[in-house]
Short mmCIF file of C-alpha atoms and ligand atoms in Angstrom, two decimals:
data_model
loop_
_atom_site.label_atom_id
_atom_site.label_comp_id
_atom_site.label_asym_id
_atom_site.label_seq_id
_atom_site.Cartn_x
_atom_site.Cartn_y
_atom_site.Cartn_z
CA MET A 168 9.12 -12.91 24.20
CA ALA A 169 7.10 -11.87 27.24
CA ALA A 170 3.34 -12.22 27.28
CA THR A 171 1.25 -9.04 27.52
CA LEU A 172 -2.27 -8.51 28.87
CA PHE A 173 -3.97 -5.32 27.66
CA THR A 174 -6.94 -4.34 29.83
CA ASN A 175 -9.68 -1.73 29.31
CA ALA A 176 -9.11 -1.66 25.55
CA ARG A 177 -11.80 -0.23 23.30
CA ILE A 178 -11.31 -1.91 19.93
CA VAL A 179 -11.68 0.11 16.73
CA ASP A 180 -11.12 -2.08 13.65
CA GLY A 181 -13.43 -0.73 10.96
CA THR A 182 -16.19 -3.29 11.55
CA ALA A 183 -18.42 -0.99 13.63
CA PRO A 184 -19.32 2.72 13.66
CA GLU A 185 -18.53 3.09 17.40
CA PRO A 186 -15.63 1.81 19.55
CA ALA A 187 -16.43 -1.50 21.25
CA GLU A 188 -17.05 -1.86 25.01
CA PRO A 189 -13.75 -2.25 26.94
CA VAL A 190 -12.18 -5.72 26.77
CA SER A 191 -8.92 -7.42 27.64
CA VAL A 192 -6.51 -8.82 25.06
CA VAL A 193 -3.92 -11.51 25.78
CA VAL A 194 -0.77 -11.55 23.63
CA GLU A 195 1.56 -14.56 23.78
CA GLY A 196 4.42 -15.57 21.51
CA GLY A 197 3.76 -12.84 18.99
CA THR A 198 0.11 -13.84 18.56
CA ILE A 199 -3.20 -12.68 19.98
CA ARG A 200 -4.41 -15.59 22.16
CA GLU A 201 -7.64 -14.33 23.66
CA VAL A 202 -9.97 -11.33 23.51
CA GLY A 203 -12.83 -10.85 25.97
CA LYS A 204 -14.24 -9.18 29.05
CA ALA A 205 -13.02 -11.73 31.59
CA VAL A 206 -9.84 -13.07 30.00
CA THR A 207 -6.65 -13.00 32.01
CA SER A 208 -3.13 -14.41 31.98
CA ALA A 209 -1.04 -15.24 35.05
CA LYS A 210 2.34 -14.92 33.34
CA ALA A 211 1.64 -11.75 31.37
CA ARG A 212 2.67 -8.22 32.23
CA THR A 213 -0.44 -6.05 32.37
CA VAL A 214 -0.86 -2.81 30.43
CA ASP A 215 -4.00 -0.94 31.52
CA LEU A 216 -5.20 1.08 28.53
CA LYS A 217 -7.80 2.89 30.69
CA GLY A 218 -10.41 2.97 27.93
CA ARG A 219 -8.05 4.01 25.16
CA THR A 220 -8.59 2.88 21.56
CA LEU A 221 -6.87 -0.34 20.51
CA MET A 222 -6.56 -0.88 16.76
CA PRO A 223 -5.08 -3.67 14.70
CA GLY A 224 -1.81 -2.50 13.13
CA LEU A 225 -2.61 -0.44 10.04
CA ILE A 226 -2.09 -1.75 6.49
CA ASP A 227 -1.00 0.36 3.52
CA ALA A 228 -1.71 -1.57 0.31
CA HIS A 229 0.18 0.72 -2.09
CA VAL A 230 3.74 1.77 -1.26
CA HIS A 231 7.16 1.81 -2.90
CA VAL A 232 9.69 1.32 -0.11
CA VAL A 233 12.66 1.63 -2.49
CA ALA A 234 11.58 5.09 -3.73
CA GLY A 235 14.06 7.18 -1.74
CA VAL A 236 13.84 10.08 -4.22
CA ALA A 237 10.83 11.35 -6.16
CA ASP A 238 12.58 11.31 -9.54
CA LEU A 239 12.07 7.61 -10.26
CA GLY A 240 14.36 7.61 -13.27
CA ALA A 241 17.18 8.89 -11.05
CA ASN A 242 16.21 6.46 -8.26
CA ALA A 243 16.64 3.54 -10.66
CA ARG A 244 20.25 4.54 -11.34
CA LEU A 245 21.33 4.57 -7.68
CA PRO A 246 23.47 1.77 -6.29
CA ASP A 247 21.59 -1.01 -4.49
CA SER A 248 23.53 -0.36 -1.27
CA LEU A 249 22.21 3.19 -1.01
CA VAL A 250 18.67 2.21 -2.00
CA THR A 251 18.69 -0.56 0.62
CA ALA A 252 19.82 1.74 3.42
CA ARG A 253 17.23 4.36 2.51
CA SER A 254 14.44 1.81 2.23
CA PHE A 255 15.03 0.67 5.81
CA VAL A 256 14.66 4.26 6.98
CA ILE A 257 11.44 4.58 4.95
CA MET A 258 10.08 1.33 6.45
CA ARG A 259 10.99 2.27 10.02
CA GLU A 260 9.10 5.52 9.67
CA MET A 261 6.07 3.70 8.24
CA LEU A 262 6.06 1.41 11.25
CA LEU A 263 6.23 4.40 13.62
CA ARG A 264 3.10 5.79 11.92
CA GLY A 265 1.30 2.60 12.94
CA PHE A 266 1.60 0.73 9.63
CA THR A 267 2.62 -2.78 10.68
CA THR A 268 2.10 -4.24 7.18
CA VAL A 269 2.72 -2.64 3.78
CA ARG A 270 2.21 -4.01 0.27
CA ASP A 271 4.97 -2.91 -2.08
CA VAL A 272 3.59 -2.54 -5.60
CA GLY A 273 6.82 -2.12 -7.49
CA GLY A 274 10.49 -2.17 -6.53
CA ALA A 275 11.12 -4.21 -3.39
CA ASP A 276 12.70 -7.61 -3.99
CA PHE A 277 12.69 -10.82 -1.98
CA GLY A 278 16.02 -9.99 -0.36
CA LEU A 279 14.46 -6.92 1.20
CA LYS A 280 11.45 -8.97 2.30
CA GLN A 281 13.68 -11.64 3.82
CA ALA A 282 15.68 -8.98 5.68
CA THR A 283 12.46 -7.64 7.22
CA GLU A 284 11.55 -11.16 8.35
CA GLU A 285 15.01 -11.68 9.89
CA GLY A 286 14.24 -8.65 12.03
CA HIS A 287 17.56 -6.80 11.83
CA PHE A 288 15.75 -3.47 11.77
CA PRO A 289 12.26 -2.30 12.78
CA THR A 290 10.05 -2.58 9.69
CA PRO A 291 6.48 -3.41 8.77
CA ARG A 292 5.65 -6.83 7.37
CA LEU A 293 6.34 -6.63 3.66
CA VAL A 294 4.20 -8.11 0.86
CA ILE A 295 5.83 -7.66 -2.55
CA SER A 296 5.22 -7.70 -6.30
CA GLY A 297 8.90 -7.57 -7.23
CA LYS A 298 9.38 -5.36 -10.30
CA ALA A 299 6.24 -4.00 -11.96
CA LEU A 300 5.81 -5.12 -15.57
CA SER A 301 5.64 -2.26 -18.11
CA GLN A 302 5.52 -2.21 -21.89
CA THR A 303 8.05 -0.19 -23.87
CA GLY A 304 7.10 3.46 -23.41
CA GLY A 305 4.89 2.52 -20.46
CA HIS A 306 4.78 3.75 -16.87
CA ALA A 307 8.01 2.06 -15.80
CA ASP A 308 10.02 3.08 -18.89
CA PHE A 309 12.15 6.04 -17.80
CA ARG A 310 14.43 6.14 -20.84
CA GLY A 311 12.86 9.26 -22.35
CA ARG A 312 12.35 10.21 -26.01
CA TYR A 313 15.99 10.32 -27.07
CA ASP A 314 17.31 7.36 -25.12
CA ASP A 315 17.13 4.30 -27.36
CA ARG A 316 19.43 2.06 -25.37
CA PRO A 317 17.93 -1.39 -25.00
CA SER A 318 16.02 -1.96 -21.79
CA VAL A 319 17.69 -3.95 -19.06
CA ILE A 320 17.01 -7.63 -19.50
CA GLU A 321 19.33 -9.35 -17.10
CA ARG A 322 19.79 -7.39 -13.95
CA HIS A 323 17.38 -4.99 -12.39
CA ARG A 324 18.59 -2.41 -9.94
CA LEU A 325 16.82 -2.38 -6.59
CA GLY A 326 15.90 1.29 -7.10
CA ALA A 327 13.93 0.50 -10.29
CA LEU A 328 10.20 0.17 -9.69
CA GLY A 329 9.62 -1.84 -12.82
CA ARG A 330 10.98 -3.76 -15.77
CA ILE A 331 10.12 -3.64 -19.45
CA CYS A 332 8.63 -6.60 -21.29
CA ASP A 333 6.62 -6.74 -24.53
CA GLY A 334 4.62 -9.46 -26.26
CA VAL A 335 2.91 -12.52 -24.83
CA PRO A 336 5.97 -14.82 -24.49
CA ASP A 337 8.04 -12.03 -22.93
CA VAL A 338 5.38 -10.93 -20.41
CA ARG A 339 4.83 -14.56 -19.41
CA ARG A 340 8.55 -15.03 -18.82
CA ALA A 341 8.75 -11.78 -16.84
CA ALA A 342 5.78 -12.76 -14.67
CA ARG A 343 7.30 -16.20 -14.07
CA GLU A 344 10.65 -14.65 -13.18
CA GLU A 345 9.04 -12.33 -10.64
CA LEU A 346 7.07 -15.23 -9.13
CA LYS A 347 10.20 -17.41 -9.04
CA GLY A 348 11.99 -14.52 -7.36
CA GLY A 349 9.44 -14.46 -4.54
CA ALA A 350 6.73 -12.04 -5.70
CA ASP A 351 3.52 -12.46 -3.71
CA PHE A 352 1.49 -11.07 -6.65
CA ILE A 353 2.16 -9.46 -10.05
CA LYS A 354 2.02 -5.71 -10.67
CA ILE A 355 1.50 -4.30 -14.15
CA MET A 356 1.43 -0.82 -15.63
CA ALA A 357 -1.79 -0.83 -17.70
CA ASN A 358 -2.18 2.91 -18.27
CA GLY A 359 -0.14 6.07 -18.72
CA GLY A 360 1.28 7.65 -15.58
CA CYS A 361 2.50 10.84 -13.99
CA ALA A 362 6.03 9.95 -12.94
CA SER A 363 7.19 8.57 -16.30
CA PRO A 364 8.29 10.71 -19.30
CA THR A 365 6.64 9.43 -22.52
CA ASP A 366 3.20 8.05 -21.60
CA PRO A 367 0.24 10.47 -21.40
CA ILE A 368 -2.51 9.46 -18.96
CA HIS A 369 -4.78 8.16 -21.73
CA PHE A 370 -2.25 5.60 -23.06
CA LEU A 371 -3.44 2.04 -22.53
CA GLY A 372 -0.71 -0.32 -21.32
CA TYR A 373 -0.53 -3.82 -22.81
CA SER A 374 -2.77 -5.50 -25.35
CA VAL A 375 -5.70 -7.59 -24.16
CA SER A 376 -3.82 -10.80 -24.99
CA GLU A 377 -0.84 -9.66 -22.91
CA LEU A 378 -3.14 -8.74 -20.00
CA GLU A 379 -4.87 -12.12 -20.16
CA ALA A 380 -1.54 -13.94 -20.33
CA ILE A 381 -0.26 -12.19 -17.20
CA VAL A 382 -3.51 -12.86 -15.34
CA GLU A 383 -3.23 -16.55 -16.27
CA GLU A 384 0.36 -16.69 -14.99
CA ALA A 385 -0.69 -15.16 -11.67
CA ARG A 386 -3.61 -17.58 -11.35
CA MET A 387 -1.34 -20.53 -12.09
CA ALA A 388 0.74 -19.42 -9.11
CA GLY A 389 -2.36 -19.07 -6.90
CA THR A 390 -2.23 -15.31 -6.81
CA TYR A 391 -3.53 -12.21 -8.58
CA VAL A 392 -2.60 -9.20 -10.71
CA SER A 393 -2.56 -5.58 -9.55
CA ALA A 394 -2.72 -2.88 -12.23
CA HIS A 395 -1.78 0.79 -12.33
CA VAL A 396 -4.88 2.39 -13.93
CA TYR A 397 -6.50 5.83 -14.13
CA THR A 398 -8.93 6.02 -17.05
CA ASP A 399 -12.28 4.28 -17.19
CA GLU A 400 -11.29 2.42 -20.36
CA ALA A 401 -8.04 1.17 -18.85
CA ILE A 402 -9.85 0.00 -15.72
CA ARG A 403 -12.58 -1.74 -17.71
CA ARG A 404 -10.24 -3.77 -19.90
CA CYS A 405 -8.23 -4.82 -16.84
CA VAL A 406 -11.36 -5.92 -15.01
CA GLU A 407 -12.52 -7.85 -18.07
CA ALA A 408 -9.11 -9.53 -18.32
CA GLY A 409 -9.38 -10.68 -14.69
CA VAL A 410 -7.17 -8.15 -12.88
CA HIS A 411 -8.07 -8.18 -9.17
CA SER A 412 -6.36 -5.15 -7.60
CA LEU A 413 -7.08 -1.80 -9.28
CA GLU A 414 -4.60 0.90 -8.25
CA HIS A 415 -5.56 4.62 -8.25
CA CYS A 416 -8.82 4.49 -10.31
CA ASN A 417 -9.12 8.29 -10.35
CA LEU A 418 -11.20 8.48 -13.55
CA ILE A 419 -13.47 5.47 -12.94
CA GLN A 420 -17.14 5.75 -14.01
CA PRO A 421 -20.18 4.15 -12.33
CA GLU A 422 -20.75 1.31 -14.79
CA THR A 423 -17.14 0.12 -14.61
CA ALA A 424 -17.17 0.46 -10.83
CA ARG A 425 -20.24 -1.78 -10.68
CA LEU A 426 -18.62 -4.34 -13.00
CA ALA A 427 -15.48 -4.35 -10.83
CA ALA A 428 -17.59 -4.83 -7.70
CA THR A 429 -19.47 -7.75 -9.30
CA LYS A 430 -16.16 -9.40 -10.16
CA GLY A 431 -14.96 -9.03 -6.56
CA ALA A 432 -12.11 -6.69 -7.50
CA VAL A 433 -10.62 -4.26 -4.97
CA ALA A 434 -9.70 -0.64 -5.72
CA VAL A 435 -6.74 1.06 -4.07
CA PRO A 436 -7.11 4.85 -4.34
CA THR A 437 -3.96 6.87 -3.55
CA LEU A 438 -5.21 10.45 -3.41
CA VAL A 439 -2.59 11.84 -1.04
CA THR A 440 0.20 11.40 -3.54
CA TYR A 441 -1.41 13.74 -6.11
CA ASP A 442 -1.92 16.44 -3.48
CA LYS A 443 1.71 16.26 -2.46
CA LEU A 444 3.17 15.92 -5.96
CA VAL A 445 1.59 19.27 -6.80
CA SER A 446 2.58 21.05 -3.57
CA ASP A 447 5.98 19.47 -2.85
CA GLY A 448 6.94 17.59 -6.03
CA PRO A 449 8.76 20.35 -7.96
CA LYS A 450 11.18 21.22 -5.14
CA LEU A 451 11.86 17.51 -4.50
CA GLY A 452 12.95 16.77 -8.05
CA PHE A 453 9.68 15.53 -9.56
CA PRO A 454 10.00 16.52 -13.25
CA PRO A 455 7.86 19.51 -14.48
CA ASP A 456 6.22 17.42 -17.27
CA SER A 457 5.10 14.99 -14.59
CA VAL A 458 3.63 17.70 -12.35
CA ALA A 459 1.49 18.89 -15.29
CA LYS A 460 0.06 15.39 -15.70
CA VAL A 461 -0.86 15.11 -12.03
CA ASP A 462 -3.60 17.72 -12.26
CA VAL A 463 -5.66 15.60 -14.65
CA VAL A 464 -6.02 12.79 -12.13
CA ARG A 465 -5.99 14.88 -8.96
CA SER A 466 -9.15 16.83 -9.63
CA ALA A 467 -11.21 13.69 -10.31
CA GLY A 468 -10.03 11.86 -7.21
CA MET A 469 -12.71 12.84 -4.70
CA ASP A 470 -15.51 12.00 -7.14
CA SER A 471 -13.97 8.59 -7.73
CA LEU A 472 -14.35 7.75 -4.02
CA ARG A 473 -18.07 8.49 -4.12
CA ILE A 474 -18.56 6.58 -7.38
CA MET A 475 -16.81 3.49 -6.00
CA GLN A 476 -18.64 3.66 -2.69
CA LYS A 477 -22.00 3.87 -4.44
CA ALA A 478 -21.10 0.92 -6.67
CA GLY A 479 -20.17 -1.19 -3.63
CA LEU A 480 -16.58 -1.57 -4.85
CA ALA A 481 -14.28 -2.46 -1.94
CA MET A 482 -11.47 0.05 -1.36
CA ALA A 483 -8.17 -0.63 0.37
CA TYR A 484 -5.83 2.03 1.80
CA GLY A 485 -3.02 3.28 -0.44
CA SER A 486 -0.56 6.17 -0.31
CA ASP A 487 1.94 5.71 -3.19
CA LEU A 488 4.30 8.42 -1.91
CA LEU A 489 7.83 8.93 -3.16
CA GLY A 490 11.02 10.26 -1.62
CA GLU A 491 10.65 12.82 1.14
CA MET A 492 6.87 12.88 0.60
CA HIS A 493 6.62 9.54 2.45
CA ARG A 494 5.98 11.51 5.62
CA TYR A 495 2.45 12.26 4.41
CA GLN A 496 1.51 8.56 4.39
CA SER A 497 -1.28 8.91 6.97
CA GLU A 498 -2.90 11.97 5.35
CA GLU A 499 -4.86 9.64 3.06
CA PHE A 500 -7.10 8.90 6.07
CA VAL A 501 -8.11 12.54 6.34
CA ILE A 502 -8.55 13.06 2.58
CA ARG A 503 -10.83 10.03 2.29
CA GLY A 504 -12.73 11.11 5.38
CA ARG A 505 -13.96 14.16 3.43
CA ALA A 506 -15.93 11.84 1.10
CA LEU A 507 -16.50 8.64 3.09
CA PRO A 508 -17.62 7.64 6.62
CA ALA A 509 -14.67 7.19 9.02
CA GLN A 510 -15.60 3.55 9.61
CA GLN A 511 -15.12 2.76 5.91
CA VAL A 512 -11.85 4.65 5.80
CA ILE A 513 -10.54 2.66 8.77
CA ALA A 514 -11.80 -0.61 7.23
CA SER A 515 -9.71 0.16 4.14
CA ALA A 516 -6.56 -0.07 6.28
CA THR A 517 -7.69 -3.08 8.35
CA PHE A 518 -9.80 -6.05 7.23
CA ILE A 519 -10.34 -4.97 3.61
CA ALA A 520 -6.60 -4.55 3.05
CA ALA A 521 -5.94 -7.83 4.90
CA ARG A 522 -8.24 -9.65 2.49
CA LEU A 523 -6.52 -8.05 -0.51
CA LEU A 524 -3.13 -9.12 0.84
CA LYS A 525 -4.46 -12.68 1.33
CA LEU A 526 -3.73 -12.39 5.05
CA GLU A 527 -7.30 -12.29 6.32
CA GLY A 528 -7.50 -13.24 9.99
CA LYS A 529 -3.73 -12.81 10.39
CA ILE A 530 -3.55 -9.02 10.15
CA GLY A 531 -6.04 -6.16 10.25
CA THR A 532 -8.01 -7.68 13.14
CA VAL A 533 -7.79 -7.93 16.93
CA ALA A 534 -8.82 -11.57 17.23
CA PRO A 535 -7.37 -14.87 18.51
CA GLY A 536 -4.86 -16.32 16.05
CA ALA A 537 -3.91 -12.98 14.48
CA HIS A 538 -0.41 -11.55 14.67
CA ALA A 539 -0.08 -9.29 17.69
CA ASP A 540 0.23 -6.16 15.54
CA LEU A 541 -1.49 -3.49 17.62
CA VAL A 542 -1.73 0.28 17.85
CA VAL A 543 -3.03 2.20 20.87
CA VAL A 544 -4.60 5.57 20.00
CA ASP A 545 -5.38 8.46 22.35
CA GLY A 546 -8.94 9.41 21.37
CA ASP A 547 -11.45 7.94 18.93
CA PRO A 548 -10.37 7.82 15.26
CA LEU A 549 -14.01 7.12 14.28
CA GLN A 550 -14.69 10.70 15.42
CA ASP A 551 -11.42 12.21 14.21
CA LEU A 552 -9.31 10.48 11.56
CA SER A 553 -6.53 13.02 12.01
CA LEU A 554 -5.60 11.17 15.23
CA LEU A 555 -3.91 8.68 12.88
CA THR A 556 -1.67 11.38 11.34
CA ARG A 557 1.34 13.40 12.58
CA GLN A 558 3.92 10.61 12.57
CA GLY A 559 2.26 8.56 15.30
CA ARG A 560 1.99 11.47 17.74
CA HIS A 561 -1.34 10.18 19.09
CA MET A 562 -0.12 6.57 19.24
CA PRO A 563 1.53 5.97 22.62
CA LEU A 564 1.98 2.24 21.99
CA ILE A 565 2.81 0.36 18.79
CA MET A 566 3.34 -3.41 18.85
CA LYS A 567 4.40 -5.68 16.01
CA GLY A 568 4.43 -9.46 16.43
CA GLY A 569 4.17 -9.10 20.21
CA ASP A 570 7.16 -6.74 20.51
CA PHE A 571 6.75 -3.13 21.53
CA ILE A 572 8.08 -0.93 18.73
CA LYS A 573 7.04 2.19 20.60
CA ARG A 574 6.12 2.41 24.24
CA THR A 575 5.45 5.64 26.05
CA SER A 576 3.95 5.74 29.55
CA LEU A 577 0.17 5.89 29.81
CA ASN A 578 -1.28 8.32 32.32
ZN1 ZN B 840 2.51 3.34 -7.24
#
């Protein structure tokens, strides 16, 4: 792997409201070695960025790389071979939007993660939960009212986002199985959801004793629990049970947001997916009952950003898109920019997400010792977040682990 010296790079990483003064960055062996005004490297090829923006590779903390179609019940019935092939296409496109790391919160297994590490195909780094845990009739139960076949207990299809488990012994075993299978953290469905057929938004998922048991299992493994939650009550009981990563949070209220902030929890809003489920969902096979549910959480979304910001609750970047809607992954930047300062929106996809993924200092930063995951942007995203959208159009260079994934000539 050749060494690379970037010169005249203005770093934008979410830690400051303005781009930094131009510096040079030395990349060797897949890692950032040095950053500074006077640094140089004799053996490196030089890339003069001429004052362009240099960002750490972006991080999306809420994706489902196995969700090739929006109808998740149908996706779960597809053969693993087809789901695998489609997930590599989904991951390649994420990488070409500048996302060099993604956290999969339901679906991807360790085999998929290992394949990304073997480097057969261009993909982001993958952090996984394995299958999300759902109670019977919860957000990962796609059997519908009249389907009373027993839930799968032995073999889970790759296209399934979750698995069903009920009762303290069963949820403990499921959590242990996911951890044994290589899950980096545990995902649970602790509230009703849009994509599933029999759980209205207000349904609470799992009893307090089940929640506490799952949190204990995650802690025993040195990791944390992430929960799918919309309503204030669902969020509160998860926070009280020790859940660390709070997905969506559309209906959160100030007092719960403050409690979550005090406990050091991180919220992962995913507003873009509700926009697109309403506009594109029906024609892409998202069931009509599900579209009706989306409106409840969509309208509250922008308020939730302001509530969480005011409470000092850290927010990481999330998109949560399904099927063909994956192409809107970067629109979350623009949506959040309507309620929050651009610096905070960028921070959600850099150091805040890195901390949530337990990869602080390794990703989400342009600093010595970090992976050389880098994105060059034409223009200043702190002034215009839409520069991060349009499938990487404004990103002439994308590097992951010191390798150029995309390299167009700089004029
Ligand atoms: Zn999700």
